[in-house]
Amino acid sequence: DEKEIKDTLSWFENKNSNKNERYFGRYKGKNLIIVQLEAFQGFVLDKKINGIELTPNLNKIAKDSLVFKNYYYQTAWGGTSDAEFLSNVSLLPAREGAVYYQFAGNKYDSLAKELKNIGYFTCVMHANRPGFWNRTNMYKALGFDRYENENNFIIDEIQGMGLSDKSFFRQAVEKMKNYDRPFYSFLITLSSHFPYKDYQNKIANIIDVGEFEGDVVGDYLKAVKYTDEAVGILIDELKKAGLWDNSVVVFYGDHAAIPYENKNKLAKLLYGKEDLNTFEWVTAQKVVMMIHFPDEKIKGIDETTSGQMDLYPTLANLFGVKPKYVLGRDLLNDKEGFILTREGNFITNDVAYLKSLDKLVDLKTGKEVDKNKYNYLFEKYRTYLEMSNKMLEYDLLRYKDKK
Ligand code: GP9
């Protein structure tokens, strides 16, 4: 009803007003390049496999970037598309199915729209069929000026699921060279897609994965190594094109790589042991996340518990826009630290709630703590989930405009 609509909109408006504005608008006028890396879980950074660095290119940029070490994915049924949605809209994914299919007709406040309002050209690139995840319709709803899909790339080299990330990045930079400035480009990679099979038999020897040879973890490590090499190419090409020094560049992973049924393999890789308990599994669900600034003035490691819903508000502040209907927080000004997931888990800087066990666990000790002492947290995250659901399911921004 009318009151519920008003209350929901006001909840968002209040939450997002009177915020601390350190760094507000500092990078306004710079290009923004966001690279969403397929299945890049957080542990790949700094990982050595038989003494060899798995992601030397990302690690090198990380040294001069702001790195979020405890950044979780919050995706649900919509996989990659949910990560896109969380990062560009800052609402949780749909209760059932994928937002990209269920709610493509909604009206959204999005990063692309806000940047367009201040004069940016906006573009999304992903070299797969445009119908996949209903992207054509959804990218219109998100306000992108252009969608460069499979049909706009020369498919000259295949790796994994489609056009190789190396070729994709090279062609992406060629396209960006011709874009009006400033621009926002959202690049979504493809090669390191599950099941990480090297169908073309090109990367079998890219890295010696030892005991993981021939299983899903071994195949994953090879795919990650390949995409990291592609990232190296992207950076070189951006530098050659004179874009690197004029752009804020973000790298983040979209969702899990290793399925739950392979958790004993993951246990081997991460801890050298036979299995992971629920706590270890849940807290392993982090993804890569770093922001490289052209002046390299903001850098270092941030340990705040954070997640994909926080990207848009964080960038909005840096580029000088103030979105009113985001669920996440600006990570440069808000250190409270928490994430919540569609399935009902939440993690703060101190505790993690494991829905499947109905247990609250201390992050430092891994030991169970008394849930009743943390009722306020349960209430808070219930409200967040409810507000996000209402925004999405009642299409509240459309209502707002009609008023
Ligand atoms: C395909 C890609 C895959 O275009 O984005 O999505 P996913 O299966 O990883 O959710």
GROMACS .gro file of C-alpha atoms and ligand atoms in nm:
model
  413
    1ASP     CA    1   0.000   0.000   0.000
    2GLU     CA    2   0.081   0.367  -0.025
    3LYS     CA    3   0.233   0.387   0.322
    4GLU     CA    4   0.451   0.083   0.272
    5ILE     CA    5   0.586   0.229  -0.051
    6LYS     CA    6   0.659   0.561   0.114
    7ASP     CA    7   0.822   0.397   0.415
    8THR     CA    8   1.044   0.179   0.202
    9LEU     CA    9   1.163   0.467  -0.012
   10SER     CA   10   1.223   0.678   0.300
   11TRP     CA   11   1.420   0.397   0.461
   12PHE     CA   12   1.662   0.404   0.168
   13GLU     CA   13   1.670   0.783   0.157
   14ASN     CA   14   1.748   0.811   0.529
   15LYS     CA   15   2.008   0.539   0.517
   16ASN     CA   16   2.188   0.713   0.231
   17SER     CA   17   2.174   1.072   0.351
   18ASN     CA   18   2.412   1.269   0.574
   19LYS     CA   19   2.702   1.049   0.499
   20ASN     CA   20   3.064   1.122   0.553
   21GLU     CA   21   3.201   1.238   0.218
   22ARG     CA   22   3.573   1.190   0.227
   23TYR     CA   23   3.701   1.166  -0.134
   24PHE     CA   24   3.367   1.287  -0.273
   25GLY     CA   25   3.405   1.359  -0.645
   26ARG     CA   26   3.780   1.312  -0.635
   27TYR     CA   27   3.790   1.113  -0.960
   28LYS     CA   28   3.505   1.286  -1.142
   29GLY     CA   29   3.609   1.325  -1.506
   30LYS     CA   30   3.835   1.018  -1.505
   31ASN     CA   31   3.725   0.715  -1.701
   32LEU     CA   32   3.596   0.419  -1.509
   33ILE     CA   33   3.684   0.067  -1.624
   34ILE     CA   34   3.535  -0.220  -1.426
   35VAL     CA   35   3.653  -0.571  -1.501
   36GLN     CA   36   3.434  -0.850  -1.367
   37LEU     CA   37   3.645  -1.165  -1.359
   38GLU     CA   38   3.461  -1.493  -1.412
   39ALA     CA   39   3.484  -1.714  -1.101
   40PHE     CA   40   3.780  -1.532  -0.942
   41GLN     CA   41   3.766  -1.636  -0.579
   42GLY     CA   42   3.971  -1.434  -0.333
   43PHE     CA   43   4.223  -1.704  -0.252
   44VAL     CA   44   4.380  -1.692  -0.599
   45LEU     CA   45   4.564  -1.372  -0.507
   46ASP     CA   46   4.903  -1.433  -0.353
   47LYS     CA   47   4.858  -1.807  -0.406
   48LYS     CA   48   5.167  -2.000  -0.503
   49ILE     CA   49   5.136  -2.339  -0.669
   50ASN     CA   50   5.456  -2.539  -0.641
   51GLY     CA   51   5.642  -2.214  -0.586
   52ILE     CA   52   5.491  -2.035  -0.887
   53GLU     CA   53   5.270  -1.728  -0.840
   54LEU     CA   54   4.920  -1.798  -0.972
   55THR     CA   55   4.820  -1.438  -1.048
   56PRO     CA   56   5.142  -1.234  -1.087
   57ASN     CA   57   4.969  -0.962  -1.292
   58LEU     CA   58   4.688  -0.900  -1.047
   59ASN     CA   59   4.934  -0.918  -0.758
   60LYS     CA   60   5.149  -0.653  -0.919
   61ILE     CA   61   4.858  -0.410  -0.958
   62ALA     CA   62   4.736  -0.498  -0.609
   63LYS     CA   63   5.052  -0.344  -0.462
   64ASP     CA   64   4.946  -0.004  -0.596
   65SER     CA   65   4.571  -0.050  -0.543
   66LEU     CA   66   4.314  -0.045  -0.271
   67VAL     CA   67   4.255  -0.413  -0.205
   68PHE     CA   68   3.953  -0.547  -0.017
   69LYS     CA   69   4.067  -0.870   0.143
   70ASN     CA   70   3.732  -0.969   0.293
   71TYR     CA   71   3.503  -0.896   0.001
   72TYR     CA   72   3.228  -1.157  -0.043
   73TYR     CA   73   3.014  -1.242  -0.339
   74GLN     CA   74   2.639  -1.214  -0.272
   75THR     CA   75   2.507  -1.382  -0.583
   76ALA     CA   76   2.219  -1.629  -0.589
   77TRP     CA   77   2.038  -1.809  -0.872
   78GLY     CA   78   2.153  -1.560  -1.134
   79GLY     CA   79   2.526  -1.638  -1.102
   80THR     CA   80   2.731  -1.400  -1.312
   81SER     CA   81   2.432  -1.181  -1.385
   82ASP     CA   82   2.360  -1.138  -1.013
   83ALA     CA   83   2.715  -1.014  -0.961
   84GLU     CA   84   2.663  -0.759  -1.238
   85PHE     CA   85   2.339  -0.651  -1.077
   86LEU     CA   86   2.474  -0.625  -0.722
   87SER     CA   87   2.774  -0.424  -0.843
   88ASN     CA   88   2.580  -0.185  -1.067
   89VAL     CA   89   2.255  -0.143  -0.873
   90SER     CA   90   2.343  -0.231  -0.513
   91LEU     CA   91   2.035  -0.440  -0.439
   92LEU     CA   92   2.024  -0.809  -0.354
   93PRO     CA   93   1.942  -1.061  -0.624
   94ALA     CA   94   1.594  -1.208  -0.671
   95ARG     CA   95   1.426  -1.447  -0.431
   96GLU     CA   96   1.378  -1.696  -0.716
   97GLY     CA   97   1.537  -1.714  -1.059
   98ALA     CA   98   1.755  -1.434  -1.189
   99VAL     CA   99   1.683  -1.061  -1.159
  100TYR     CA  100   1.799  -1.034  -1.520
  101TYR     CA  101   1.502  -1.246  -1.629
  102GLN     CA  102   1.245  -1.173  -1.360
  103PHE     CA  103   1.281  -0.797  -1.330
  104ALA     CA  104   1.424  -0.672  -1.658
  105GLY     CA  105   1.122  -0.443  -1.694
  106ASN     CA  106   1.188  -0.257  -1.369
  107LYS     CA  107   1.306   0.097  -1.337
  108TYR     CA  108   1.654   0.113  -1.184
  109ASP     CA  109   1.889   0.359  -1.037
  110SER     CA  110   2.229   0.236  -1.160
  111LEU     CA  111   2.592   0.333  -1.180
  112ALA     CA  112   2.566   0.371  -1.559
  113LYS     CA  113   2.264   0.603  -1.531
  114GLU     CA  114   2.421   0.820  -1.263
  115LEU     CA  115   2.743   0.854  -1.460
  116LYS     CA  116   2.550   0.928  -1.778
  117ASN     CA  117   2.378   1.213  -1.594
  118ILE     CA  118   2.715   1.375  -1.532
  119GLY     CA  119   2.828   1.339  -1.893
  120TYR     CA  120   2.978   0.992  -1.920
  121PHE     CA  121   2.949   0.758  -2.216
  122THR     CA  122   2.860   0.415  -2.080
  123CYS     CA  123   2.927   0.077  -2.229
  124VAL     CA  124   2.918  -0.290  -2.128
  125MET     CA  125   3.121  -0.557  -2.308
  126HIS     CA  126   3.086  -0.933  -2.292
  127ALA     CA  127   3.171  -1.161  -2.584
  128ASN     CA  128   2.887  -1.409  -2.551
  129ARG     CA  129   2.544  -1.433  -2.715
  130PRO     CA  130   2.346  -1.119  -2.634
  131GLY     CA  131   2.045  -1.324  -2.521
  132PHE     CA  132   2.238  -1.505  -2.247
  133TRP     CA  133   2.103  -1.394  -1.909
  134ASN     CA  134   1.862  -1.168  -2.100
  135ARG     CA  135   2.141  -0.915  -2.119
  136THR     CA  136   2.010  -0.713  -2.411
  137ASN     CA  137   1.696  -0.614  -2.222
  138MET     CA  138   1.862  -0.577  -1.888
  139TYR     CA  139   2.144  -0.355  -2.010
  140LYS     CA  140   1.880  -0.120  -2.150
  141ALA     CA  141   1.712  -0.114  -1.811
  142LEU     CA  142   2.049  -0.041  -1.648
  143GLY     CA  143   2.094   0.251  -1.887
  144PHE     CA  144   2.406   0.151  -2.078
  145ASP     CA  145   2.454   0.350  -2.399
  146ARG     CA  146   2.613   0.056  -2.574
  147TYR     CA  147   2.636  -0.321  -2.537
  148GLU     CA  148   2.928  -0.479  -2.719
  149ASN     CA  149   2.842  -0.849  -2.742
  150GLU     CA  150   2.968  -1.151  -2.935
  151ASN     CA  151   2.849  -0.996  -3.262
  152ASN     CA  152   3.073  -0.692  -3.213
  153PHE     CA  153   3.393  -0.891  -3.160
  154ILE     CA  154   3.607  -1.084  -3.405
  155ILE     CA  155   3.602  -1.438  -3.274
  156ASP     CA  156   3.963  -1.510  -3.365
  157GLU     CA  157   4.065  -1.725  -3.069
  158ILE     CA  158   3.863  -1.946  -2.837
  159GLN     CA  159   3.953  -2.024  -2.479
  160GLY     CA  160   3.711  -2.201  -2.249
  161MET     CA  161   3.351  -2.095  -2.302
  162GLY     CA  162   3.406  -1.857  -2.595
  163LEU     CA  163   3.626  -1.575  -2.721
  164SER     CA  164   3.954  -1.585  -2.529
  165ASP     CA  165   3.997  -1.323  -2.260
  166LYS     CA  166   4.325  -1.217  -2.425
  167SER     CA  167   4.158  -1.138  -2.755
  168PHE     CA  168   3.858  -0.989  -2.574
  169PHE     CA  169   4.073  -0.743  -2.380
  170ARG     CA  170   4.279  -0.644  -2.686
  171GLN     CA  171   3.964  -0.569  -2.885
  172ALA     CA  172   3.801  -0.399  -2.586
  173VAL     CA  173   4.088  -0.150  -2.562
  174GLU     CA  174   4.063  -0.082  -2.938
  175LYS     CA  175   3.696   0.004  -2.885
  176MET     CA  176   3.763   0.220  -2.580
  177LYS     CA  177   4.019   0.424  -2.772
  178ASN     CA  178   3.735   0.553  -2.989
  179TYR     CA  179   3.488   0.627  -2.713
  180ASP     CA  180   3.389   0.976  -2.609
  181ARG     CA  181   3.553   1.078  -2.281
  182PRO     CA  182   3.496   1.037  -2.003
  183PHE     CA  183   3.353   0.687  -2.028
  184TYR     CA  184   3.244   0.404  -1.804
  185SER     CA  185   3.325   0.060  -1.949
  186PHE     CA  186   3.207  -0.255  -1.779
  187LEU     CA  187   3.402  -0.560  -1.904
  188ILE     CA  188   3.291  -0.914  -1.822
  189THR     CA  189   3.535  -1.199  -1.887
  190LEU     CA  190   3.448  -1.548  -2.003
  191SER     CA  191   3.745  -1.786  -2.035
  192SER     CA  192   3.764  -1.901  -1.672
  193HIS     CA  193   3.411  -2.040  -1.669
  194PHE     CA  194   3.321  -2.368  -1.499
  195PRO     CA  195   3.409  -2.652  -1.564
  196TYR     CA  196   3.740  -2.485  -1.665
  197LYS     CA  197   3.803  -2.740  -1.936
  198ASP     CA  198   4.080  -2.658  -2.177
  199TYR     CA  199   3.881  -2.780  -2.477
  200GLN     CA  200   4.133  -2.630  -2.719
  201ASN     CA  201   4.424  -2.794  -2.536
  202LYS     CA  202   4.616  -2.468  -2.520
  203ILE     CA  203   4.685  -2.419  -2.152
  204ALA     CA  204   4.762  -2.772  -2.034
  205ASN     CA  205   5.114  -2.668  -1.931
  206ILE     CA  206   5.049  -2.308  -1.830
  207ILE     CA  207   5.129  -2.400  -1.469
  208ASP     CA  208   5.223  -2.726  -1.296
  209VAL     CA  209   4.930  -2.797  -1.066
  210GLY     CA  210   5.088  -3.107  -0.916
  211GLU     CA  211   4.844  -3.316  -0.715
  212PHE     CA  212   4.548  -3.126  -0.863
  213GLU     CA  213   4.625  -3.232  -1.220
  214GLY     CA  214   4.313  -3.366  -1.389
  215ASP     CA  215   4.057  -3.250  -1.133
  216VAL     CA  216   3.831  -2.945  -1.110
  217VAL     CA  217   4.073  -2.754  -0.887
  218GLY     CA  218   4.366  -2.820  -1.121
  219ASP     CA  219   4.163  -2.712  -1.424
  220TYR     CA  220   4.049  -2.403  -1.235
  221LEU     CA  221   4.404  -2.303  -1.143
  222LYS     CA  222   4.510  -2.325  -1.507
  223ALA     CA  223   4.212  -2.116  -1.619
  224VAL     CA  224   4.291  -1.852  -1.354
  225LYS     CA  225   4.654  -1.840  -1.462
  226TYR     CA  226   4.539  -1.785  -1.819
  227THR     CA  227   4.299  -1.504  -1.732
  228ASP     CA  228   4.565  -1.339  -1.516
  229GLU     CA  229   4.793  -1.335  -1.821
  230ALA     CA  230   4.506  -1.173  -2.010
  231VAL     CA  231   4.483  -0.910  -1.735
  232GLY     CA  232   4.853  -0.840  -1.793
  233ILE     CA  233   4.777  -0.778  -2.161
  234LEU     CA  234   4.482  -0.554  -2.074
  235ILE     CA  235   4.699  -0.334  -1.855
  236ASP     CA  236   4.976  -0.310  -2.116
  237GLU     CA  237   4.725  -0.217  -2.385
  238LEU     CA  238   4.556   0.041  -2.163
  239LYS     CA  239   4.896   0.194  -2.094
  240LYS     CA  240   4.987   0.200  -2.464
  241ALA     CA  241   4.654   0.365  -2.544
  242GLY     CA  242   4.715   0.632  -2.279
  243LEU     CA  243   4.406   0.518  -2.088
  244TRP     CA  244   4.561   0.366  -1.776
  245ASP     CA  245   4.669   0.703  -1.632
  246ASN     CA  246   4.326   0.856  -1.689
  247SER     CA  247   4.111   0.578  -1.555
  248VAL     CA  248   4.003   0.427  -1.229
  249VAL     CA  249   4.025   0.051  -1.289
  250VAL     CA  250   3.840  -0.202  -1.077
  251PHE     CA  251   3.894  -0.579  -1.078
  252TYR     CA  252   3.657  -0.809  -0.895
  253GLY     CA  253   3.538  -1.171  -0.903
  254ASP     CA  254   3.174  -1.256  -0.962
  255HIS     CA  255   3.103  -1.577  -0.770
  256ALA     CA  256   3.232  -1.911  -0.642
  257ALA     CA  257   3.453  -2.127  -0.856
  258ILE     CA  258   3.467  -2.457  -0.674
  259PRO     CA  259   3.130  -2.628  -0.616
  260TYR     CA  260   3.034  -2.746  -0.269
  261GLU     CA  261   3.064  -3.112  -0.368
  262ASN     CA  262   3.434  -3.053  -0.434
  263LYS     CA  263   3.499  -2.894  -0.098
  264ASN     CA  264   3.752  -3.155   0.006
  265LYS     CA  265   3.968  -3.055  -0.292
  266LEU     CA  266   3.934  -2.694  -0.187
  267ALA     CA  267   4.037  -2.797   0.166
  268LYS     CA  268   4.354  -2.946   0.019
  269LEU     CA  269   4.432  -2.632  -0.175
  270LEU     CA  270   4.359  -2.382   0.101
  271TYR     CA  271   4.463  -2.565   0.415
  272GLY     CA  272   4.635  -2.882   0.304
  273LYS     CA  273   4.373  -3.087   0.486
  274GLU     CA  274   4.096  -3.329   0.401
  275ASP     CA  275   3.775  -3.133   0.452
  276LEU     CA  276   3.627  -2.792   0.533
  277ASN     CA  277   3.369  -2.735   0.805
  278THR     CA  278   3.072  -2.507   0.736
  279PHE     CA  279   3.246  -2.209   0.891
  280GLU     CA  280   3.556  -2.255   0.676
  281TRP     CA  281   3.344  -2.307   0.368
  282VAL     CA  282   3.134  -1.991   0.423
  283THR     CA  283   3.432  -1.771   0.502
  284ALA     CA  284   3.613  -1.900   0.191
  285GLN     CA  285   3.338  -1.746  -0.025
  286LYS     CA  286   3.531  -1.428  -0.093
  287VAL     CA  287   3.616  -1.287  -0.431
  288VAL     CA  288   3.900  -1.077  -0.564
  289MET     CA  289   3.838  -0.704  -0.530
  290MET     CA  290   4.071  -0.413  -0.594
  291ILE     CA  291   4.052  -0.056  -0.717
  292HIS     CA  292   4.347   0.104  -0.892
  293PHE     CA  293   4.349   0.484  -0.891
  294PRO     CA  294   4.532   0.680  -1.159
  295ASP     CA  295   4.727   0.883  -0.901
  296GLU     CA  296   4.788   0.576  -0.681
  297LYS     CA  297   4.714   0.795  -0.379
  298ILE     CA  298   4.460   0.561  -0.225
  299LYS     CA  299   4.604   0.214  -0.178
  300GLY     CA  300   4.669  -0.059   0.073
  301ILE     CA  301   4.479  -0.345   0.222
  302ASP     CA  302   4.133  -0.297   0.366
  303GLU     CA  303   4.013  -0.577   0.595
  304THR     CA  304   3.655  -0.454   0.640
  305THR     CA  305   3.395  -0.721   0.571
  306SER     CA  306   3.237  -0.602   0.250
  307GLY     CA  307   3.059  -0.731  -0.057
  308GLN     CA  308   2.936  -0.670  -0.406
  309MET     CA  309   2.646  -0.447  -0.299
  310ASP     CA  310   2.909  -0.197  -0.178
  311LEU     CA  311   3.077  -0.131  -0.512
  312TYR     CA  312   2.826   0.114  -0.659
  313PRO     CA  313   2.799   0.338  -0.349
  314THR     CA  314   3.178   0.337  -0.314
  315LEU     CA  315   3.235   0.442  -0.675
  316ALA     CA  316   2.946   0.686  -0.667
  317ASN     CA  317   3.118   0.882  -0.392
  318LEU     CA  318   3.452   0.884  -0.575
  319PHE     CA  319   3.291   1.008  -0.898
  320GLY     CA  320   3.076   1.266  -0.723
  321VAL     CA  321   2.723   1.128  -0.743
  322LYS     CA  322   2.481   1.051  -0.463
  323PRO     CA  323   2.256   0.755  -0.526
  324LYS     CA  324   1.963   0.741  -0.285
  325TYR     CA  325   1.837   0.385  -0.325
  326VAL     CA  326   2.144   0.169  -0.272
  327LEU     CA  327   2.155  -0.109  -0.015
  328GLY     CA  328   2.533  -0.114   0.021
  329ARG     CA  329   2.778   0.131   0.175
  330ASP     CA  330   3.059   0.354   0.062
  331LEU     CA  331   3.359   0.151   0.173
  332LEU     CA  332   3.590   0.451   0.194
  333ASN     CA  333   3.372   0.619   0.452
  334ASP     CA  334   3.198   0.341   0.637
  335LYS     CA  335   3.395   0.081   0.827
  336GLU     CA  336   3.109  -0.095   1.002
  337GLY     CA  337   3.163  -0.396   0.783
  338PHE     CA  338   2.899  -0.653   0.695
  339ILE     CA  339   2.748  -0.852   0.414
  340LEU     CA  340   2.431  -1.051   0.388
  341THR     CA  341   2.337  -1.315   0.137
  342ARG     CA  342   2.011  -1.415  -0.020
  343GLU     CA  343   2.029  -1.756   0.147
  344GLY     CA  344   2.033  -1.592   0.491
  345ASN     CA  345   2.396  -1.592   0.597
  346PHE     CA  346   2.548  -1.272   0.726
  347ILE     CA  347   2.903  -1.180   0.818
  348THR     CA  348   3.018  -0.876   1.012
  349ASN     CA  349   3.374  -0.777   1.104
  350ASP     CA  350   3.341  -1.003   1.410
  351VAL     CA  351   3.085  -1.280   1.360
  352ALA     CA  352   2.936  -1.501   1.089
  353TYR     CA  353   2.586  -1.644   1.090
  354LEU     CA  354   2.569  -1.984   0.923
  355LYS     CA  355   2.210  -2.029   0.820
  356SER     CA  356   2.232  -2.400   0.737
  357LEU     CA  357   2.345  -2.476   1.094
  358ASP     CA  358   2.157  -2.187   1.254
  359LYS     CA  359   2.478  -2.094   1.433
  360LEU     CA  360   2.654  -1.767   1.503
  361VAL     CA  361   3.030  -1.804   1.504
  362ASP     CA  362   3.312  -1.577   1.621
  363LEU     CA  363   3.529  -1.497   1.317
  364LYS     CA  364   3.854  -1.502   1.509
  365THR     CA  365   3.812  -1.824   1.703
  366GLY     CA  366   3.565  -2.009   1.481
  367LYS     CA  367   3.373  -2.090   1.803
  368GLU     CA  368   2.996  -2.062   1.845
  369VAL     CA  369   2.864  -1.757   2.032
  370ASP     CA  370   2.526  -1.695   2.195
  371LYS     CA  371   2.282  -1.586   1.924
  372ASN     CA  372   2.055  -1.412   2.175
  373LYS     CA  373   2.318  -1.150   2.245
  374TYR     CA  374   2.308  -1.046   1.882
  375ASN     CA  375   1.937  -1.004   1.821
  376TYR     CA  376   1.998  -0.655   1.687
  377LEU     CA  377   2.205  -0.801   1.404
  378PHE     CA  378   1.934  -1.046   1.306
  379GLU     CA  379   1.683  -0.764   1.306
  380LYS     CA  380   1.904  -0.536   1.106
  381TYR     CA  381   1.972  -0.786   0.829
  382ARG     CA  382   1.611  -0.896   0.817
  383THR     CA  383   1.521  -0.534   0.748
  384TYR     CA  384   1.788  -0.503   0.480
  385LEU     CA  385   1.662  -0.811   0.302
  386GLU     CA  386   1.302  -0.696   0.327
  387MET     CA  387   1.380  -0.348   0.194
  388SER     CA  388   1.577  -0.489  -0.097
  389ASN     CA  389   1.295  -0.731  -0.179
  390LYS     CA  390   1.032  -0.458  -0.175
  391MET     CA  391   1.236  -0.230  -0.395
  392LEU     CA  392   1.275  -0.504  -0.652
  393GLU     CA  393   0.943  -0.686  -0.633
  394TYR     CA  394   0.721  -0.375  -0.622
  395ASP     CA  395   0.938  -0.188  -0.873
  396LEU     CA  396   0.931   0.108  -0.638
  397LEU     CA  397   1.136   0.351  -0.843
  398ARG     CA  398   0.877   0.343  -1.116
  399TYR     CA  399   0.613   0.426  -0.861
  400LYS     CA  400   0.821   0.710  -0.730
  401ASP     CA  401   0.841   0.875  -1.072
  402LYS     CA  402   0.466   0.852  -1.123
  403LYS     CA  403   0.397   1.036  -0.804
  404GP9     C1  404   2.797  -1.632  -1.979
  404GP9     C2  405   2.848  -1.606  -1.844
  404GP9     C3  406   2.817  -1.720  -1.751
  404GP9     O1  407   2.781  -1.524  -2.063
  404GP9     O2  408   2.829  -1.480  -1.797
  404GP9     O3  409   2.735  -1.699  -1.643
  404GP9     P1  410   2.741  -1.800  -1.518
  404GP9     O4  411   2.706  -1.937  -1.572
  404GP9     O5  412   2.882  -1.798  -1.465
  404GP9     O6  413   2.642  -1.750  -1.419
   0.00000   0.00000   0.00000
